[in-house]
Short mmCIF file of C-alpha atoms in Angstrom, two decimals:
data_model
loop_
_atom_site.label_atom_id
_atom_site.label_comp_id
_atom_site.label_asym_id
_atom_site.label_seq_id
_atom_site.Cartn_x
_atom_site.Cartn_y
_atom_site.Cartn_z
CA UNK A 1 32.61 -15.03 -3.99
CA UNK A 2 33.64 -15.86 -0.40
CA UNK A 3 31.00 -17.13 1.98
CA UNK A 4 30.15 -14.61 4.72
CA UNK A 5 31.36 -15.75 8.13
CA UNK A 6 28.46 -16.43 10.48
CA UNK A 7 28.31 -14.46 13.73
CA UNK A 8 28.18 -16.67 16.86
CA UNK A 9 26.18 -16.07 20.04
CA UNK A 10 26.40 -17.41 23.57
CA UNK A 11 23.16 -17.83 25.53
CA UNK A 12 22.95 -18.81 29.18
CA UNK A 13 19.80 -20.73 30.08
CA UNK A 14 18.44 -22.57 33.05
CA UNK A 15 17.78 -26.26 32.49
CA UNK A 16 14.04 -25.53 32.42
CA UNK A 17 14.50 -22.86 29.73
CA UNK A 18 16.66 -25.17 27.59
CA UNK A 19 14.07 -27.94 27.82
CA UNK A 20 11.28 -25.53 26.88
CA UNK A 21 13.23 -24.44 23.78
CA UNK A 22 14.07 -28.06 22.91
CA UNK A 23 10.39 -29.07 23.17
CA UNK A 24 9.23 -26.15 21.02
CA UNK A 25 11.85 -26.87 18.36
CA UNK A 26 10.88 -30.56 18.45
CA UNK A 27 7.25 -29.58 17.78
CA UNK A 28 8.34 -27.50 14.77
CA UNK A 29 10.49 -30.37 13.50
CA UNK A 30 7.72 -32.94 13.80
CA UNK A 31 5.11 -30.54 12.34
CA UNK A 32 7.20 -29.99 9.19
CA UNK A 33 7.89 -33.72 8.91
CA UNK A 34 4.15 -34.52 8.95
CA UNK A 35 3.42 -35.09 12.66
CA UNK A 36 1.34 -31.95 13.03
CA UNK A 37 -0.18 -32.50 16.50
CA UNK A 38 2.31 -30.23 18.34
CA UNK A 39 2.36 -32.56 21.36
CA UNK A 40 4.52 -30.42 23.66
CA UNK A 41 2.67 -27.23 22.81
CA UNK A 42 -0.84 -28.66 23.08
CA UNK A 43 -0.08 -30.56 26.32
CA UNK A 44 -0.77 -27.41 28.36
CA UNK A 45 -4.30 -26.99 26.98
CA UNK A 46 -7.41 -28.23 28.78
CA UNK A 47 -8.75 -29.58 25.48
CA UNK A 48 -5.44 -31.07 24.28
CA UNK A 49 -7.00 -34.21 22.78
CA UNK A 50 -9.46 -32.24 20.68
CA UNK A 51 -6.77 -29.80 19.53
CA UNK A 52 -4.37 -32.64 18.62
CA UNK A 53 -7.08 -34.40 16.65
CA UNK A 54 -7.75 -31.23 14.66
CA UNK A 55 -4.04 -30.47 14.24
CA UNK A 56 -3.46 -33.98 12.87
CA UNK A 57 -5.71 -33.01 9.94
CA UNK A 58 -3.11 -30.36 9.01
CA UNK A 59 -0.81 -33.14 7.81
CA UNK A 60 -2.84 -33.28 4.59
CA UNK A 61 -1.78 -29.69 3.91
CA UNK A 62 1.79 -29.77 5.30
CA UNK A 63 2.79 -33.07 3.65
CA UNK A 64 0.17 -33.67 0.92
CA UNK A 65 2.37 -36.20 -0.88
CA UNK A 66 2.42 -38.55 2.12
CA UNK A 67 -0.31 -40.95 3.13
CA UNK A 68 -2.25 -40.78 6.38
CA UNK A 69 -0.04 -41.37 9.42
CA UNK A 70 3.18 -41.07 7.43
CA UNK A 71 5.98 -38.57 7.98
CA UNK A 72 9.45 -37.71 6.72
CA UNK A 73 12.43 -39.02 8.66
CA UNK A 74 14.70 -36.97 10.92
CA UNK A 75 16.63 -35.53 7.95
CA UNK A 76 13.60 -34.83 5.75
CA UNK A 77 14.71 -37.39 3.17
CA UNK A 78 12.43 -37.55 0.11
CA UNK A 79 10.70 -34.26 0.99
CA UNK A 80 10.19 -32.53 -2.38
CA UNK A 81 10.32 -29.03 -0.84
CA UNK A 82 14.01 -28.15 -0.47
CA UNK A 83 13.41 -25.49 2.19
CA UNK A 84 11.12 -27.74 4.23
CA UNK A 85 13.60 -30.62 4.00
CA UNK A 86 16.46 -28.41 5.20
CA UNK A 87 14.45 -27.05 8.12
CA UNK A 88 13.46 -30.59 9.13
CA UNK A 89 17.15 -31.54 9.29
CA UNK A 90 18.21 -28.37 11.10
CA UNK A 91 15.48 -28.48 13.73
CA UNK A 92 16.13 -32.18 14.40
CA UNK A 93 19.75 -31.52 15.13
CA UNK A 94 18.98 -28.56 17.43
CA UNK A 95 16.36 -30.18 19.67
CA UNK A 96 18.02 -33.60 19.68
CA UNK A 97 21.42 -32.21 20.69
CA UNK A 98 19.82 -30.22 23.53
CA UNK A 99 18.12 -33.39 24.80
CA UNK A 100 21.35 -35.36 24.36
CA UNK A 101 23.30 -32.88 26.47
CA UNK A 102 20.56 -32.80 29.12
CA UNK A 103 20.69 -36.60 29.43
CA UNK A 104 24.49 -36.62 29.70
CA UNK A 105 24.50 -33.83 32.31
CA UNK A 106 21.92 -35.69 34.40
CA UNK A 107 23.61 -39.09 33.97
CA UNK A 108 20.49 -40.75 32.53
CA UNK A 109 20.43 -43.60 30.03
CA UNK A 110 17.78 -43.54 27.30
CA UNK A 111 17.32 -42.99 23.56
CA UNK A 112 18.98 -39.56 23.85
CA UNK A 113 22.18 -41.01 25.37
CA UNK A 114 23.64 -41.71 21.94
CA UNK A 115 25.25 -39.08 19.71
CA UNK A 116 22.92 -36.87 17.66
CA UNK A 117 22.68 -37.82 13.99
CA UNK A 118 23.80 -35.21 11.47
CA UNK A 119 23.55 -34.78 7.71
CA UNK A 120 24.64 -32.18 5.15
CA UNK A 121 21.60 -30.00 6.00
CA UNK A 122 21.99 -30.17 9.81
CA UNK A 123 23.82 -26.87 9.97
CA UNK A 124 26.86 -25.99 12.00
CA UNK A 125 27.23 -27.95 15.26
CA UNK A 126 26.09 -26.23 18.44
CA UNK A 127 28.11 -26.19 21.64
CA UNK A 128 26.30 -26.83 24.92
CA UNK A 129 28.09 -26.85 28.25
CA UNK A 130 26.61 -27.05 31.71
CA UNK A 131 27.53 -25.85 35.17
CA UNK A 132 27.16 -27.94 38.32
#
């Protein structure tokens, strides 16, 4: 049986909108990998420290097989839940590539300057272009 061809979409965003999406996707990625504090999301709350402390306790439920303070890597390696592992890999690629393109467009040099890592579960590459 032939694989169904995926429909493609083009979205135009401001830089601020792209960064908001990248930060939200990064929170999802880290949450699923065992870093459950949702740093970007909770940063807008007046009681962020208290919320992060409580959210950190969720790691026991999200990644019960890992010890305190541990998390899966960017690709979800060794995660026993196939769906969770795949979503870890896919969300890493999405947020990291957005940050990579932002850094290139703004001519910065930092950890996001290098190419985004990919694995078999990363999904199809995304295309990001920018306008001056």
